mmCIF file of C-alpha atoms in Angstrom:
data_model
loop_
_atom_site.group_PDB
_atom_site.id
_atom_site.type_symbol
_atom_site.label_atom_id
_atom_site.label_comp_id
_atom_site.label_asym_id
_atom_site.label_seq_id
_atom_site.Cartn_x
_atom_site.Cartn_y
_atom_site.Cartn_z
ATOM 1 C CA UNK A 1 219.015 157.366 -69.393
ATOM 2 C CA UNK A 2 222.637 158.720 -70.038
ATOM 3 C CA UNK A 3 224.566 159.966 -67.003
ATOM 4 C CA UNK A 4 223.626 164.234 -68.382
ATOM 5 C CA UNK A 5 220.542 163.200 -67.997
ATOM 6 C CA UNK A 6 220.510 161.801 -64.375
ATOM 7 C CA UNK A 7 222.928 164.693 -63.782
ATOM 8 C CA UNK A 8 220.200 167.013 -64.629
ATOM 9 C CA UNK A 9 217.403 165.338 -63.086
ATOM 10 C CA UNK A 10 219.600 165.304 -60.008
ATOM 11 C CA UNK A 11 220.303 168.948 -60.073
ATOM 12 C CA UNK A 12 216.190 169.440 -60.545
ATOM 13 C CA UNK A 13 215.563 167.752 -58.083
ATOM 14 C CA UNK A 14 217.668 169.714 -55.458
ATOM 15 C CA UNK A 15 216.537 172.847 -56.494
ATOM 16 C CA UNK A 16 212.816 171.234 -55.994
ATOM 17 C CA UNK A 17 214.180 170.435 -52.393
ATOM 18 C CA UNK A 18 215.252 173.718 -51.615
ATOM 19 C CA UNK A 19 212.640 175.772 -52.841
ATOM 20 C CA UNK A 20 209.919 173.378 -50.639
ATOM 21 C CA UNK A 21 212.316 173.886 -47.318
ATOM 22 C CA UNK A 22 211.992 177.900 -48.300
ATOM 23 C CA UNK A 23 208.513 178.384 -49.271
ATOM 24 C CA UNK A 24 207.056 175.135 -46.563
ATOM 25 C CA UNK A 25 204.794 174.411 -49.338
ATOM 26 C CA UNK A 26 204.954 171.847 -52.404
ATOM 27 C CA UNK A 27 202.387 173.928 -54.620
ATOM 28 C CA UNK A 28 204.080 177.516 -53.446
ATOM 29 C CA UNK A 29 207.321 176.036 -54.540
ATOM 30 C CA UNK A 30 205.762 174.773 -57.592
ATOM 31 C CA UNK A 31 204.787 178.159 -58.003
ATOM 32 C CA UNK A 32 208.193 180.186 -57.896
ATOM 33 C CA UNK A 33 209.719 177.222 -60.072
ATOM 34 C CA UNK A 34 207.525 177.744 -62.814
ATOM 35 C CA UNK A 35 206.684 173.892 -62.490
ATOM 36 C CA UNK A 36 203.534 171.649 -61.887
ATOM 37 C CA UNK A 37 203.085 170.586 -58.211
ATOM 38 C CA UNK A 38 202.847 167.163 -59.395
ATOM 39 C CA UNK A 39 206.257 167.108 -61.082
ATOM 40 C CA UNK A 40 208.039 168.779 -57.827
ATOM 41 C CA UNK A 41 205.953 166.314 -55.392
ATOM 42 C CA UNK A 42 207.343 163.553 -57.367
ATOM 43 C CA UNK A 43 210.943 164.269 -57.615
ATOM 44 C CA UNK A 44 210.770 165.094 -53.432
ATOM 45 C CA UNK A 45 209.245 161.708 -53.482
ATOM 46 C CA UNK A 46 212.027 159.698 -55.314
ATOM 47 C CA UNK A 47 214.573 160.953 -53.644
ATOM 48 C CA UNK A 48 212.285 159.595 -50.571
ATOM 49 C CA UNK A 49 212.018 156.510 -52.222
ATOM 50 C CA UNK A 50 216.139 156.316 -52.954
ATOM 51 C CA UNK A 51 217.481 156.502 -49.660
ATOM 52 C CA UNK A 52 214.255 154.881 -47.886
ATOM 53 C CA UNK A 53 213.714 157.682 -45.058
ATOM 54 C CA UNK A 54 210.540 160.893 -44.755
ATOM 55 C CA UNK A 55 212.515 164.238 -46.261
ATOM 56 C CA UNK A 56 209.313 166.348 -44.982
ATOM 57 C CA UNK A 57 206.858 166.114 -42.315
ATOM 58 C CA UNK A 58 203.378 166.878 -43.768
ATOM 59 C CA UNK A 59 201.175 168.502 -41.968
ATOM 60 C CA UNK A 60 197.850 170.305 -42.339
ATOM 61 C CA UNK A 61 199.777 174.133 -42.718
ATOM 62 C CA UNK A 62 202.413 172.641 -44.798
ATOM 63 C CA UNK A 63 205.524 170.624 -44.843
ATOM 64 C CA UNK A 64 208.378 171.299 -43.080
ATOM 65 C CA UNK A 65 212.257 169.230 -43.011
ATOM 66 C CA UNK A 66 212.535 165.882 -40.915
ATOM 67 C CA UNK A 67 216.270 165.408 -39.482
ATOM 68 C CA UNK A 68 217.376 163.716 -42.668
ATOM 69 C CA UNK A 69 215.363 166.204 -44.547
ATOM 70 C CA UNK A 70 217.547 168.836 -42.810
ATOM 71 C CA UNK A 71 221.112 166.721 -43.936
ATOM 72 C CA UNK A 72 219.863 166.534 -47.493
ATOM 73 C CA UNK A 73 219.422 169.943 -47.722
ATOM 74 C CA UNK A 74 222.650 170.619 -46.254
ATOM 75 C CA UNK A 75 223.943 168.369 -49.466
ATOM 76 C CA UNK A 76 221.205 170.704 -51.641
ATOM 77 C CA UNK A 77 223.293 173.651 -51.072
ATOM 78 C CA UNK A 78 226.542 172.611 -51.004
ATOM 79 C CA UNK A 79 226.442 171.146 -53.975
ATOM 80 C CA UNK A 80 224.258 173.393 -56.276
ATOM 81 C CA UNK A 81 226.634 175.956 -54.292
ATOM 82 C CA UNK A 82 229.628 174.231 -55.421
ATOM 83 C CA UNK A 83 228.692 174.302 -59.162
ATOM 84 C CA UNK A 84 227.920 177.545 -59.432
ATOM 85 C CA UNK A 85 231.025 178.446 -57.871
ATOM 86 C CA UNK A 86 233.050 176.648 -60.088
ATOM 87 C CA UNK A 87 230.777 178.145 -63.115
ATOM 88 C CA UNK A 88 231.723 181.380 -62.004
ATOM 89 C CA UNK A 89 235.540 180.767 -61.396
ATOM 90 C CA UNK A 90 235.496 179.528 -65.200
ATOM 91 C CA UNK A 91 234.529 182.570 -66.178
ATOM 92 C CA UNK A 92 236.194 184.512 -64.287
ATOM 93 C CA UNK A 93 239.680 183.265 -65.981
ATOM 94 C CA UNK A 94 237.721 184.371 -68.881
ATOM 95 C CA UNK A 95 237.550 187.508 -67.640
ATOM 96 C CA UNK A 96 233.901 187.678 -67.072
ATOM 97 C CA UNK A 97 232.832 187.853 -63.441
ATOM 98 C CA UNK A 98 229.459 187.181 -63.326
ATOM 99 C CA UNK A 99 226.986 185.292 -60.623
ATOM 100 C CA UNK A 100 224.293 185.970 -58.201
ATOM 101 C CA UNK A 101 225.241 187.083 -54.678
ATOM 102 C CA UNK A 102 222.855 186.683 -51.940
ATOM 103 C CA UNK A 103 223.184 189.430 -48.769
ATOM 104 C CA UNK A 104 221.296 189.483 -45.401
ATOM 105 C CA UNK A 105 221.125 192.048 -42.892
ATOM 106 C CA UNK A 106 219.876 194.067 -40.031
ATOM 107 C CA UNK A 107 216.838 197.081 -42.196
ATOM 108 C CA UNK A 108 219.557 199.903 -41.359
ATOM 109 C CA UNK A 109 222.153 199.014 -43.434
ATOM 110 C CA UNK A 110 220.846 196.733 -45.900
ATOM 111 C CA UNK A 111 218.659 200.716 -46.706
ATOM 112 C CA UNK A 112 221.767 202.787 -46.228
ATOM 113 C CA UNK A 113 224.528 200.265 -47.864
ATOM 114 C CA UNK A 114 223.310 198.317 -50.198
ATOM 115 C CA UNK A 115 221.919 200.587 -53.126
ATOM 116 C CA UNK A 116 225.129 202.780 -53.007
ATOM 117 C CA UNK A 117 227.424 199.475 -52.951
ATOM 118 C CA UNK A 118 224.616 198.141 -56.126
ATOM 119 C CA UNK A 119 225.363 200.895 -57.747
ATOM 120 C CA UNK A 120 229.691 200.663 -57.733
ATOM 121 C CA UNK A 121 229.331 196.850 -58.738
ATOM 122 C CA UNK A 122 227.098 197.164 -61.599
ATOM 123 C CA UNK A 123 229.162 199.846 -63.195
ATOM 124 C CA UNK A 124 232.004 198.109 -63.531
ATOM 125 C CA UNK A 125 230.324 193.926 -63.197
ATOM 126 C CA UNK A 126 227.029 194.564 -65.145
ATOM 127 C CA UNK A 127 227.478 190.395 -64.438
ATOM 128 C CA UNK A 128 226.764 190.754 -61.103
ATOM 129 C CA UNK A 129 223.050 190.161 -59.817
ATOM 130 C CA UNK A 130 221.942 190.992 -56.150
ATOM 131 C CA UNK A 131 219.058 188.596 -53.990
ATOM 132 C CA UNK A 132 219.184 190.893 -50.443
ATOM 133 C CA UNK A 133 216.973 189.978 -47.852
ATOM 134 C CA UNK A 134 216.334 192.202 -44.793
ATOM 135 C CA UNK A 135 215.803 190.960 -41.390
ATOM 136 C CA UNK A 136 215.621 191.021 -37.866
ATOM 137 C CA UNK A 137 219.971 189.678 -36.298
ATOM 138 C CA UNK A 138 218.588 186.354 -35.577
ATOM 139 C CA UNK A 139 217.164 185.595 -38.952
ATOM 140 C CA UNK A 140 220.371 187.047 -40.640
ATOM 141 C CA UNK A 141 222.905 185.076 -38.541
ATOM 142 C CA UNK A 142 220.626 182.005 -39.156
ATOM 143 C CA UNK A 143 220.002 182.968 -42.885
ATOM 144 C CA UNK A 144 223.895 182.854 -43.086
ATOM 145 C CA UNK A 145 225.022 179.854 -41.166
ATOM 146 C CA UNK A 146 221.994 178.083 -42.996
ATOM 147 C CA UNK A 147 224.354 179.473 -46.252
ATOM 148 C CA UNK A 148 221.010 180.533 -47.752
ATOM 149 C CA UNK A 149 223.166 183.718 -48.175
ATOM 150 C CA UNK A 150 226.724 184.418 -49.475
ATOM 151 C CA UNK A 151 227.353 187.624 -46.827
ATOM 152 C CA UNK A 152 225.566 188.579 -43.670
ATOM 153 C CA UNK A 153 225.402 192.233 -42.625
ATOM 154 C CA UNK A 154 224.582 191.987 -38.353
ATOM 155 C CA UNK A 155 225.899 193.311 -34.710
ATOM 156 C CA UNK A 156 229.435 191.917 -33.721
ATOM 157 C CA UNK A 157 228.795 189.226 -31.399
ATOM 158 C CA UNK A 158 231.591 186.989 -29.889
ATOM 159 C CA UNK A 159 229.706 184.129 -30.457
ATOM 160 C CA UNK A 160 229.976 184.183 -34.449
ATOM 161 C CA UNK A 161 232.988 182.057 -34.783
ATOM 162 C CA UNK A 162 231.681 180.093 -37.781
ATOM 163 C CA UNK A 163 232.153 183.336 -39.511
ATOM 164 C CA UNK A 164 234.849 185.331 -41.141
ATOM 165 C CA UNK A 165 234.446 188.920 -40.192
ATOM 166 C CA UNK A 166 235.640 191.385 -42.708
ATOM 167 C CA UNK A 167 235.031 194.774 -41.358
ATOM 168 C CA UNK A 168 233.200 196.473 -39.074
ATOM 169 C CA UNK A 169 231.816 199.832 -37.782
ATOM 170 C CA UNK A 170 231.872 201.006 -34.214
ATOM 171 C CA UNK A 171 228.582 202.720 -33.006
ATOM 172 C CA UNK A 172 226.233 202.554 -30.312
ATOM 173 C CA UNK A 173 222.628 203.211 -29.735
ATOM 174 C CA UNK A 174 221.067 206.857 -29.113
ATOM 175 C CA UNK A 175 217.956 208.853 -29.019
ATOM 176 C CA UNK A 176 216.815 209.394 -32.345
ATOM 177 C CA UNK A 177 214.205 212.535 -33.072
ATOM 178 C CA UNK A 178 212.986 215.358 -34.911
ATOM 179 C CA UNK A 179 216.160 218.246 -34.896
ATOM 180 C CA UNK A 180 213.307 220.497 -33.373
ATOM 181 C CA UNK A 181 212.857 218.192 -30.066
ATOM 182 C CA UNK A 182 213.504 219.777 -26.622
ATOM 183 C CA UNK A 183 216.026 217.192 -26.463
ATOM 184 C CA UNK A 184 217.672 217.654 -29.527
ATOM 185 C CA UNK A 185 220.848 219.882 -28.359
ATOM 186 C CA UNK A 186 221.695 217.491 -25.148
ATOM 187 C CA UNK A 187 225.320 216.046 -25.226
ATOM 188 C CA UNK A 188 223.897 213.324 -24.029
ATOM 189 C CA UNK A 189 220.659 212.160 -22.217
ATOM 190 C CA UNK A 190 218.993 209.237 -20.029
ATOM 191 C CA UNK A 191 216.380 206.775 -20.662
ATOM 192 C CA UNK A 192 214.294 208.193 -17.676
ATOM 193 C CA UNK A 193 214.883 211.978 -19.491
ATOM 194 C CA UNK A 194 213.432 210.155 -22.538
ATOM 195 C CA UNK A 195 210.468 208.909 -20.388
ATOM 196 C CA UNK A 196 209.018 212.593 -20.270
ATOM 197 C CA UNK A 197 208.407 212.493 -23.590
ATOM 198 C CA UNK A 198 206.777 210.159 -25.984
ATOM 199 C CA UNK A 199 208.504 207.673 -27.576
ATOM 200 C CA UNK A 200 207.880 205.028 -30.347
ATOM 201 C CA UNK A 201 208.735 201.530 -29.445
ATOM 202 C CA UNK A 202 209.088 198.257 -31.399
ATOM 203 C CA UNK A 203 206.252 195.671 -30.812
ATOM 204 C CA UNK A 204 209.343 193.275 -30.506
ATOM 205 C CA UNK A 205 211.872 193.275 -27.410
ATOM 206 C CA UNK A 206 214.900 194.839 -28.307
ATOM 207 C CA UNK A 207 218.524 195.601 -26.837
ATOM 208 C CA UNK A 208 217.663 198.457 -24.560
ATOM 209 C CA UNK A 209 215.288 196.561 -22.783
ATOM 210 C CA UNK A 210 217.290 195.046 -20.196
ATOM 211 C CA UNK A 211 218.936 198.435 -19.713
ATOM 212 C CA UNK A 212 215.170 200.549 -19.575
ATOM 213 C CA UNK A 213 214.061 198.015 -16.821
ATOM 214 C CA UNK A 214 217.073 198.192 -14.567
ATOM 215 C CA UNK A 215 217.010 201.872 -14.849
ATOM 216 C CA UNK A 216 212.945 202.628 -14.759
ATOM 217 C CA UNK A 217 213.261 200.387 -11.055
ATOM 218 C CA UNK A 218 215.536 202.938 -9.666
ATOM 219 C CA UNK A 219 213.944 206.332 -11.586
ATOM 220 C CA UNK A 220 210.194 204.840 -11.253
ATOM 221 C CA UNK A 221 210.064 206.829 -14.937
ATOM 222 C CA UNK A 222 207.776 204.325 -17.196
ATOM 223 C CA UNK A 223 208.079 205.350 -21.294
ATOM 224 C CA UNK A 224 204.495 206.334 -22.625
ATOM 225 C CA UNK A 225 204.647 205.010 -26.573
ATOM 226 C CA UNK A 226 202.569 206.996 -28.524
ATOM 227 C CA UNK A 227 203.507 204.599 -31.619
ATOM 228 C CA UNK A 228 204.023 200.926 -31.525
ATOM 229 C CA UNK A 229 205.178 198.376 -34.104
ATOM 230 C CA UNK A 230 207.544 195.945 -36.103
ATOM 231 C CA UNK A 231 207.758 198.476 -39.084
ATOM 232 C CA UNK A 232 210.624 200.373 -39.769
ATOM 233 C CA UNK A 233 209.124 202.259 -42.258
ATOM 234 C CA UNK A 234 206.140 203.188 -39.632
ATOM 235 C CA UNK A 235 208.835 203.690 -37.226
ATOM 236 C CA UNK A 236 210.780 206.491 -39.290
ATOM 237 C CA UNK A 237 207.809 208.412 -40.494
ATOM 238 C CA UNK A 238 206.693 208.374 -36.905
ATOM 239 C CA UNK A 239 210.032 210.189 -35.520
ATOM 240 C CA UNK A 240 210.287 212.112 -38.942
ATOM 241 C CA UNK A 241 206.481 213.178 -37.954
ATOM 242 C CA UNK A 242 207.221 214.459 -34.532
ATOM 243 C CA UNK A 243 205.468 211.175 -32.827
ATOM 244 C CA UNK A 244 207.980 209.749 -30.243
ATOM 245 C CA UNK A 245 211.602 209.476 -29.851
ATOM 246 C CA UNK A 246 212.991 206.303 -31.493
ATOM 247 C CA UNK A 247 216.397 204.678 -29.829
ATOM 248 C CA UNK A 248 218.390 203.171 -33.014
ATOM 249 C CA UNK A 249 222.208 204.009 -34.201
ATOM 250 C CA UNK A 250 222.389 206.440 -36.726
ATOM 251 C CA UNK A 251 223.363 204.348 -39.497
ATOM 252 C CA UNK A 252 219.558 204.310 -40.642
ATOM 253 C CA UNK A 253 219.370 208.303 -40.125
ATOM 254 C CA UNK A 254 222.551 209.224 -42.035
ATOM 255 C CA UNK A 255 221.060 211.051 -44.714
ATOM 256 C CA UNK A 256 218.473 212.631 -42.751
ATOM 257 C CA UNK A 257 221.185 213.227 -39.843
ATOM 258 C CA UNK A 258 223.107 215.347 -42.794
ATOM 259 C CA UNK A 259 220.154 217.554 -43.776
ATOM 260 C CA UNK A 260 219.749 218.695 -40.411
ATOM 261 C CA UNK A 261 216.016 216.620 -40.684
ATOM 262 C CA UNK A 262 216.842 214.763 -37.261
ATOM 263 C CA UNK A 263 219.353 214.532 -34.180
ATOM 264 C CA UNK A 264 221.015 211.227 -32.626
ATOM 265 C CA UNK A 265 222.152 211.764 -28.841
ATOM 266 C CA UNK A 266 224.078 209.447 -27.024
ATOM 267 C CA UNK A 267 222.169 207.683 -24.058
ATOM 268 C CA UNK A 268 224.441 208.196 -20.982
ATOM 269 C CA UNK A 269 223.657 204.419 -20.042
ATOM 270 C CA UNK A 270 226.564 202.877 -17.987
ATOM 271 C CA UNK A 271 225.752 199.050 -19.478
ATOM 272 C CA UNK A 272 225.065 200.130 -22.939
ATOM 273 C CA UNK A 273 226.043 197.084 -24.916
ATOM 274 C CA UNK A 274 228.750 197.987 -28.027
ATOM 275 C CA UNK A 275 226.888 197.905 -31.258
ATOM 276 C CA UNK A 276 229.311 197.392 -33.913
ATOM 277 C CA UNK A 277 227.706 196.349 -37.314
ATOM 278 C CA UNK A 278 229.967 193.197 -38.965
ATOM 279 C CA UNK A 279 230.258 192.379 -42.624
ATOM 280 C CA UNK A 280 230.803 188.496 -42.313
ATOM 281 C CA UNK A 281 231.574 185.431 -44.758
ATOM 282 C CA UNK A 282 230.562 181.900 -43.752
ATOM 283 C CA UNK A 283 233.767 180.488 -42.917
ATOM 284 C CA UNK A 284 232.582 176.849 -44.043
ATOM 285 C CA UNK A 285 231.281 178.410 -47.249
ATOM 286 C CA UNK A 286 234.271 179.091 -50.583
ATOM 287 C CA UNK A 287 233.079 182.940 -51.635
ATOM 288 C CA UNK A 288 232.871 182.852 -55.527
ATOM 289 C CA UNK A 289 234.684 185.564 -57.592
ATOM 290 C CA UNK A 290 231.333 187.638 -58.019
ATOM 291 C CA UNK A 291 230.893 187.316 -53.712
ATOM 292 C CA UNK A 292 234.575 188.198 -53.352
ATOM 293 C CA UNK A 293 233.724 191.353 -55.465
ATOM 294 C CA UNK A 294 231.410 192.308 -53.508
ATOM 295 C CA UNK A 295 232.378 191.940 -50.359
ATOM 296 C CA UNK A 296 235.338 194.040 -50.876
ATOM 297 C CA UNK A 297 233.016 196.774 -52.414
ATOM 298 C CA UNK A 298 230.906 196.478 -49.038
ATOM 299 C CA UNK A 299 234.152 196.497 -46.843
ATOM 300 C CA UNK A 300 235.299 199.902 -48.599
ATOM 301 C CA UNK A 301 231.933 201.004 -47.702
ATOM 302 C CA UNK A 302 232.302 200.277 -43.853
ATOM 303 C CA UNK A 303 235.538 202.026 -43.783
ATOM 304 C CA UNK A 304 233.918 205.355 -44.730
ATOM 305 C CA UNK A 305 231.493 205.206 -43.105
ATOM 306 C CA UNK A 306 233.070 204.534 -39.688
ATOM 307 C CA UNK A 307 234.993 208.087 -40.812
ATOM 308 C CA UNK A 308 231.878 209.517 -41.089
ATOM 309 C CA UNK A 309 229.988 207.688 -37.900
ATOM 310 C CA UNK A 310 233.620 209.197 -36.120
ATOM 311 C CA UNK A 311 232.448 212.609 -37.138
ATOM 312 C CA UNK A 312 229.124 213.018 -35.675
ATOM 313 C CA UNK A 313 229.076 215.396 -33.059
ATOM 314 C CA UNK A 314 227.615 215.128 -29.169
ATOM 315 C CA UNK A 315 223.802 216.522 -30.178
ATOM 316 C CA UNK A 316 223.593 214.924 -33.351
ATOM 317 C CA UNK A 317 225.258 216.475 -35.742
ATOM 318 C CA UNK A 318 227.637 215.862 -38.350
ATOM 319 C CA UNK A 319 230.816 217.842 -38.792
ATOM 320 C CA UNK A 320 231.874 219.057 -42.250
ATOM 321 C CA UNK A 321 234.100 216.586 -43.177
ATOM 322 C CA UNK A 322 236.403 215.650 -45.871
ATOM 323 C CA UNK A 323 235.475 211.942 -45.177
ATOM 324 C CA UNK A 324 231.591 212.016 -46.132
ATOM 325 C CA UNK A 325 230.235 209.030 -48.177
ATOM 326 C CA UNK A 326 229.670 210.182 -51.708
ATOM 327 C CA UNK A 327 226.572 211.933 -52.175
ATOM 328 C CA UNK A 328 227.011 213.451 -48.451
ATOM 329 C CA UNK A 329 226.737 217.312 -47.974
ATOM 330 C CA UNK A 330 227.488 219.064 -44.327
ATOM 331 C CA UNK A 331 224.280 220.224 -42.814
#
């Protein structure tokens, strides 16, 4: 065998790896390759064979990565990563950006963000291809340190040193409803105000919590969820629908915060945590000219629309503005 064809087989037989770490399954991997199971089992086997350690723990549910399973990968990605990278810098002296770039983030802005952002890229990159998952923060910091993605979308959190923040927006979390609620035209309100009415709650703890508890011990107020679940899309049509308040920032409600459809209040909450939404880079991961692209694209995008998040008005409303996203009109 010549060394481009050990090359090759090499390069097969990390993308086998990877795609059995993703999917935890040989045959679903098999699958989404477009490959026999029997010709992915064996190349996950050779490499077994090579270095004389387990890659993958097999167990009735699947397979999942052993230690040294969980180094090779590490090698997987950094050095299909590397290729591509250099594939794309060649032609980008060429003058041809072109690539894949891979984005995580928190529902709200991956909705709100991403198809405007898609949109400026492929007019002038047609090159340019988008994977975007969307995820809960945990998954999307992980799904970027992991470098299973190129750029993470999440909330600013001191602890996320391995990565390169390149903007941000400042927000914070409010009471989200129909512009018709009795609470609609507060300045601001309190968790145990919200607790006379219904509300619709994630099945999932989230970062109120802590703040509802120590609050609800002093008030006694206890929130009556008329709607509960890990949907967003349930979740909207439920406050759209009139079924419970919802406690979110805006950035999900933007357009619908525009057409006069629905009101964000502030929650007078003394602890409120900050919620700024990052745009990061993996600091131990070399962004490729088609990542570079657009990241910049997504870092315009944060800077209006912090103007716009700047311009929303105690109650809920935005002010006409000369800094609205495109697109935006002044309720």
């Amino acid at each position: 065998m010549d060394a481009g064809s050990r090359l090759a087989m090499h390069a097969s037989s990390l993308r086998y790896l990877i795609k059995v770490a993703e999917f935890g399954s040989i045959r679903r991997a098999a699958d989404a390759l477009n490959v026999a199971s029997s010709a992915v089992n064996r190349q996950i086997l050779n490499i077994e064979r090579d270095i004389g350690v387990s890659l993958f723990e097999r167990t009735v549910k699947g397979v999942r990565p052993t230690a040294a399973g969980e180094l090779m990968l590490q090698h997987a990605r950094d050095t299909l990563g590397g290729y591509q990278r250099v594939v794309d810098e060649i032609a980008c002296q060429a003058g041809d950006i072109r690539g894949g770039v891979r984005i995580i983030g928190i529902g709200s802005m991956i909705e709100f963000a991403l198809p405007q952002v898609m949109v400026e890229v492929a007019k002038r990159y047609p090159g340019i291809s988008f994977h975007i998952g969307d995820a809960n923060p945990g998954d999307a910091v992980e799904g970027l340190k992991t470098q299973k993605y190129d750029i993470g979308i999440f909330f600013l959190d001191h602890r996320h040193r391995d990565f390169e923040l390149l903007a941000s927006v400042r927000t914070s979390i409010g009471a989200v409803m129909r512009a018709d609620h009795p609470l609609a035209g507060r300045q601001h309100v309190t968790l145990t105000e919200c607790a006379g009415h219904t509300v619709a709650m994630f099945s999932d703890r989230w970062v109120i919590m802590p703040l509802v508890e120590a609050e609800f011990q002093q008030t006694g107020a206890q929130f009556s969820p008329r709607v509960v679940t890990n949907s967003m899309t349930i979740m909207r049509a439920a406050i759209h629908n009139g079924l419970g308040i919802g406690f979110f920032t805006p950035v999900g409600f933007m357009d619908d915060i525009r057409a006069g459809k629905i009101a964000y209040v502030p929650l007078e909450a003394r602890q409120l945590p900050a919620s700024g939404i990052g745009l990061f880079l993996s600091r131990s991961a070399l962004a490729s000219p088609p990542v570079r692209v657009v990241a910049d694209h997504l870092a315009e995008f944060f800077k209006r629309l912090q103007l716009e998040l700047d311009g929303l008005r105690t109650g809920g409303r935005l002010e006409a503005s000369r800094t609205s996203l495109p697109g935006a009109h002044a309720p």
